């Protein structure tokens, strides 16, 4: 009897040894922009790569299987994936979005709202009254980011899916921070799952890409149609690299989240840390929901340093393994300063409302040895505690 394959097997083996031309074990890459017709008015399986491409389709198929959806569309970036879902909206429709989402998603929603393409209500989805008020306005789409970027707030997907449905809205969940290795929003009631595949799915920080997985066949078809209309589909080479990265998703995420959990505990007891945001910590307000709806707590966390601007700078500049850079989810550890980087475009007031301040730092924990990462952070704290060690101007060398 055919047994349903475990997700690890799907990630490692979907499409392996399926090449009909030469029996290549690794699925070949099809870079061609167009495909020859078999004859006059006789198109083959593929015509033009903007519309469909075998390398991109294999990635989409793998993602749809991993997320438990009916189909997926692979886009040129995670932002394009968010926009693809938005392209299904009618003019004047209402989107209920998180007040603390990724800064680029916030900017996209605000910009389209500004052009009056649709309405957006940015809501603290943990605020029961605010969420109820927004849902009473008959939204067409509820967008959720859980855990949120960068403060790792958790939204109960099953609960919000039921409420969105009652309000007549579709639910889209941005699953970028966890990946299907740790969270399956469709099984919890979501209609769409959005990914920046730039992050954990590719995992090697060498591709910018995105994907939307739809729970229903009709939605998957509508997404594919709109992706072709607007031309946001991803490049075949990117799809090939992303699938190559995806092969090792499960072991990567498992190792990275183990180290992240230990780093969170280290930071939690540190006197120079005011707050640690990691859903794996029992003190985290979303711990119970995260424990129930996630298969692990992931490898992203954020913290608030007990330091002024100069102290934050000294801490960050002393780090050698946590590279100061945008993005996350790669095999290498990164640190970001959301106020001046990922969330700069939100504006100071929106950041204040979202709870992001100038001492907030976001860590993406990679695959380096845990002891080396802890040592790196310890060096950062030493530098933070020591006022500038640079010689003052005019001082003797
Ligand atoms: N969604 C989340 C949660 C993100 O963190 C990001 C990027 O950081 C995006 C979407 C946008 O993805 P991309 O940078 O691939 O456009």
PDB file of N, CA and C and ligand atoms in Angstrom, residues 76-82 101-105 145 147-149 174-177 194-199 207-210 326-328 342-343 362, ligand 1:
ATOM      1  N   UNK A  76       9.228  36.022  -7.643  1.00  0.00           N
ATOM      2  CA  UNK A  76      10.599  36.540  -7.709  1.00  0.00           C
ATOM      3  C   UNK A  76      11.113  37.057  -6.364  1.00  0.00           C
ATOM      4  N   UNK A  77      10.239  37.225  -5.394  1.00  0.00           N
ATOM      5  CA  UNK A  77      10.661  37.625  -4.039  1.00  0.00           C
ATOM      6  C   UNK A  77       9.509  37.334  -3.078  1.00  0.00           C
ATOM      7  N   UNK A  78       9.812  37.413  -1.787  1.00  0.00           N
ATOM      8  CA  UNK A  78       8.752  37.257  -0.799  1.00  0.00           C
ATOM      9  C   UNK A  78       7.756  38.409  -0.893  1.00  0.00           C
ATOM     10  N   UNK A  79       8.266  39.588  -1.199  1.00  0.00           N
ATOM     11  CA  UNK A  79       7.387  40.751  -1.336  1.00  0.00           C
ATOM     12  C   UNK A  79       6.431  40.546  -2.514  1.00  0.00           C
ATOM     13  N   UNK A  80       6.957  39.985  -3.609  1.00  0.00           N
ATOM     14  CA  UNK A  80       6.095  39.686  -4.759  1.00  0.00           C
ATOM     15  C   UNK A  80       5.036  38.638  -4.374  1.00  0.00           C
ATOM     16  N   UNK A  81       5.387  37.751  -3.461  1.00  0.00           N
ATOM     17  CA  UNK A  81       4.418  36.740  -3.007  1.00  0.00           C
ATOM     18  C   UNK A  81       3.282  37.405  -2.225  1.00  0.00           C
ATOM     19  N   UNK A  82       3.632  38.345  -1.357  1.00  0.00           N
ATOM     20  CA  UNK A  82       2.593  39.084  -0.618  1.00  0.00           C
ATOM     21  C   UNK A  82       1.714  39.835  -1.622  1.00  0.00           C
ATOM     22  N   UNK A 101       4.155  43.890  11.330  1.00  0.00           N
ATOM     23  CA  UNK A 101       4.672  42.928  10.351  1.00  0.00           C
ATOM     24  C   UNK A 101       6.027  43.387   9.800  1.00  0.00           C
ATOM     25  N   UNK A 102       6.630  42.546   8.975  1.00  0.00           N
ATOM     26  CA  UNK A 102       7.883  42.894   8.302  1.00  0.00           C
ATOM     27  C   UNK A 102       7.727  44.276   7.648  1.00  0.00           C
ATOM     28  N   UNK A 103       8.749  45.128   7.806  1.00  0.00           N
ATOM     29  CA  UNK A 103       8.651  46.507   7.335  1.00  0.00           C
ATOM     30  C   UNK A 103       8.322  46.636   5.852  1.00  0.00           C
ATOM     31  N   UNK A 104       8.845  45.724   5.050  1.00  0.00           N
ATOM     32  CA  UNK A 104       8.576  45.779   3.608  1.00  0.00           C
ATOM     33  C   UNK A 104       7.127  45.442   3.293  1.00  0.00           C
ATOM     34  N   UNK A 105       6.543  44.512   4.046  1.00  0.00           N
ATOM     35  CA  UNK A 105       5.131  44.175   3.844  1.00  0.00           C
ATOM     36  C   UNK A 105       4.263  45.361   4.272  1.00  0.00           C
ATOM     37  N   UNK A 145       1.252  37.309  10.460  1.00  0.00           N
ATOM     38  CA  UNK A 145       2.663  36.945  10.434  1.00  0.00           C
ATOM     39  C   UNK A 145       2.959  36.365  11.810  1.00  0.00           C
ATOM     40  N   UNK A 147       5.606  33.553  13.842  1.00  0.00           N
ATOM     41  CA  UNK A 147       5.974  34.664  14.727  1.00  0.00           C
ATOM     42  C   UNK A 147       6.245  35.917  13.896  1.00  0.00           C
ATOM     43  N   UNK A 148       5.977  37.060  14.535  1.00  0.00           N
ATOM     44  CA  UNK A 148       6.109  38.313  13.792  1.00  0.00           C
ATOM     45  C   UNK A 148       7.566  38.771  13.760  1.00  0.00           C
ATOM     46  N   UNK A 149       7.840  39.607  12.794  1.00  0.00           N
ATOM     47  CA  UNK A 149       9.181  40.119  12.560  1.00  0.00           C
ATOM     48  C   UNK A 149       9.240  41.566  13.029  1.00  0.00           C
ATOM     49  N   UNK A 174       1.916  34.442   6.737  1.00  0.00           N
ATOM     50  CA  UNK A 174       3.315  34.514   6.317  1.00  0.00           C
ATOM     51  C   UNK A 174       4.099  33.558   7.224  1.00  0.00           C
ATOM     52  N   UNK A 175       4.589  32.472   6.618  1.00  0.00           N
ATOM     53  CA  UNK A 175       5.242  31.400   7.381  1.00  0.00           C
ATOM     54  C   UNK A 175       6.763  31.441   7.243  1.00  0.00           C
ATOM     55  N   UNK A 176       7.268  32.616   6.846  1.00  0.00           N
ATOM     56  CA  UNK A 176       8.693  32.765   6.552  1.00  0.00           C
ATOM     57  C   UNK A 176       9.590  32.403   7.735  1.00  0.00           C
ATOM     58  N   UNK A 177       9.197  32.815   8.945  1.00  0.00           N
ATOM     59  CA  UNK A 177      10.083  32.646  10.104  1.00  0.00           C
ATOM     60  C   UNK A 177      10.220  31.191  10.550  1.00  0.00           C
ATOM     61  N   UNK A 194       2.253  32.252   2.767  1.00  0.00           N
ATOM     62  CA  UNK A 194       3.215  33.093   2.042  1.00  0.00           C
ATOM     63  C   UNK A 194       4.618  32.797   2.565  1.00  0.00           C
ATOM     64  N   UNK A 195       5.583  32.790   1.639  1.00  0.00           N
ATOM     65  CA  UNK A 195       6.980  32.626   2.042  1.00  0.00           C
ATOM     66  C   UNK A 195       7.871  33.617   1.337  1.00  0.00           C
ATOM     67  N   UNK A 196       8.835  34.131   2.084  1.00  0.00           N
ATOM     68  CA  UNK A 196      10.018  34.655   1.450  1.00  0.00           C
ATOM     69  C   UNK A 196      10.942  33.438   1.423  1.00  0.00           C
ATOM     70  N   UNK A 197      11.104  32.832   0.244  1.00  0.00           N
ATOM     71  CA  UNK A 197      11.966  31.638   0.154  1.00  0.00           C
ATOM     72  C   UNK A 197      13.437  32.032   0.270  1.00  0.00           C
ATOM     73  N   UNK A 198      13.680  33.343   0.195  1.00  0.00           N
ATOM     74  CA  UNK A 198      15.000  33.916   0.459  1.00  0.00           C
ATOM     75  C   UNK A 198      15.568  33.395   1.780  1.00  0.00           C
ATOM     76  N   UNK A 199      14.675  33.089   2.716  1.00  0.00           N
ATOM     77  CA  UNK A 199      15.101  32.786   4.096  1.00  0.00           C
ATOM     78  C   UNK A 199      15.342  31.282   4.292  1.00  0.00           C
ATOM     79  N   UNK A 207      19.821  33.588  -2.880  1.00  0.00           N
ATOM     80  CA  UNK A 207      18.677  33.756  -3.786  1.00  0.00           C
ATOM     81  C   UNK A 207      17.659  34.669  -3.103  1.00  0.00           C
ATOM     82  N   UNK A 208      17.041  35.562  -3.863  1.00  0.00           N
ATOM     83  CA  UNK A 208      15.851  36.276  -3.378  1.00  0.00           C
ATOM     84  C   UNK A 208      14.662  35.663  -4.111  1.00  0.00           C
ATOM     85  N   UNK A 209      13.707  35.175  -3.347  1.00  0.00           N
ATOM     86  CA  UNK A 209      12.561  34.519  -3.978  1.00  0.00           C
ATOM     87  C   UNK A 209      11.384  34.435  -3.022  1.00  0.00           C
ATOM     88  N   UNK A 210      10.259  33.990  -3.544  1.00  0.00           N
ATOM     89  CA  UNK A 210       9.065  33.871  -2.705  1.00  0.00           C
ATOM     90  C   UNK A 210       8.126  32.816  -3.227  1.00  0.00           C
ATOM     91  N   UNK A 326      20.885  42.640   6.599  1.00  0.00           N
ATOM     92  CA  UNK A 326      19.459  42.350   6.423  1.00  0.00           C
ATOM     93  C   UNK A 326      19.303  40.851   6.200  1.00  0.00           C
ATOM     94  N   UNK A 327      18.091  40.391   6.240  1.00  0.00           N
ATOM     95  CA  UNK A 327      17.730  39.002   5.944  1.00  0.00           C
ATOM     96  C   UNK A 327      17.981  38.063   7.118  1.00  0.00           C
ATOM     97  N   UNK A 328      17.651  36.807   6.894  1.00  0.00           N
ATOM     98  CA  UNK A 328      17.631  35.810   7.962  1.00  0.00           C
ATOM     99  C   UNK A 328      17.473  34.427   7.335  1.00  0.00           C
ATOM    100  N   UNK A 342      15.657  46.718   8.745  1.00  0.00           N
ATOM    101  CA  UNK A 342      14.456  46.045   8.214  1.00  0.00           C
ATOM    102  C   UNK A 342      13.172  46.843   8.381  1.00  0.00           C
ATOM    103  N   UNK A 343      13.075  47.646   9.436  1.00  0.00           N
ATOM    104  CA  UNK A 343      11.828  48.348   9.729  1.00  0.00           C
ATOM    105  C   UNK A 343      11.987  49.869   9.647  1.00  0.00           C
ATOM    106  N   UNK A 362      17.734  41.976  16.290  1.00  0.00           N
ATOM    107  CA  UNK A 362      17.171  40.688  15.856  1.00  0.00           C
ATOM    108  C   UNK A 362      18.306  39.745  15.477  1.00  0.00           C
TER     109      UNK A 362
HETATM  110  N1  LIG B   1       7.893  38.281   4.925  1.00  0.00           N
HETATM  111  C1  LIG B   1       8.762  38.269   5.969  1.00  0.00           C
HETATM  112  C2  LIG B   1       8.300  37.775   7.303  1.00  0.00           C
HETATM  113  C3  LIG B   1      10.065  38.744   5.803  1.00  0.00           C
HETATM  114  O1  LIG B   1      10.904  38.738   6.846  1.00  0.00           O
HETATM  115  C4  LIG B   1      10.457  39.227   4.531  1.00  0.00           C
HETATM  116  C5  LIG B   1      11.817  39.741   4.301  1.00  0.00           C
HETATM  117  O2  LIG B   1      12.585  39.915   5.214  1.00  0.00           O
HETATM  118  C6  LIG B   1       9.519  39.224   3.485  1.00  0.00           C
HETATM  119  C7  LIG B   1       8.250  38.732   3.711  1.00  0.00           C
HETATM  120  C8  LIG B   1       9.877  39.769   2.118  1.00  0.00           C
HETATM  121  O3  LIG B   1      10.696  38.875   1.460  1.00  0.00           O
HETATM  122  P1  LIG B   1      11.733  39.291   0.312  1.00  0.00           P
HETATM  123  O4  LIG B   1      12.828  40.060   0.977  1.00  0.00           O
HETATM  124  O5  LIG B   1      12.163  37.975  -0.255  1.00  0.00           O
HETATM  125  O6  LIG B   1      11.000  40.147  -0.681  1.00  0.00           O
END
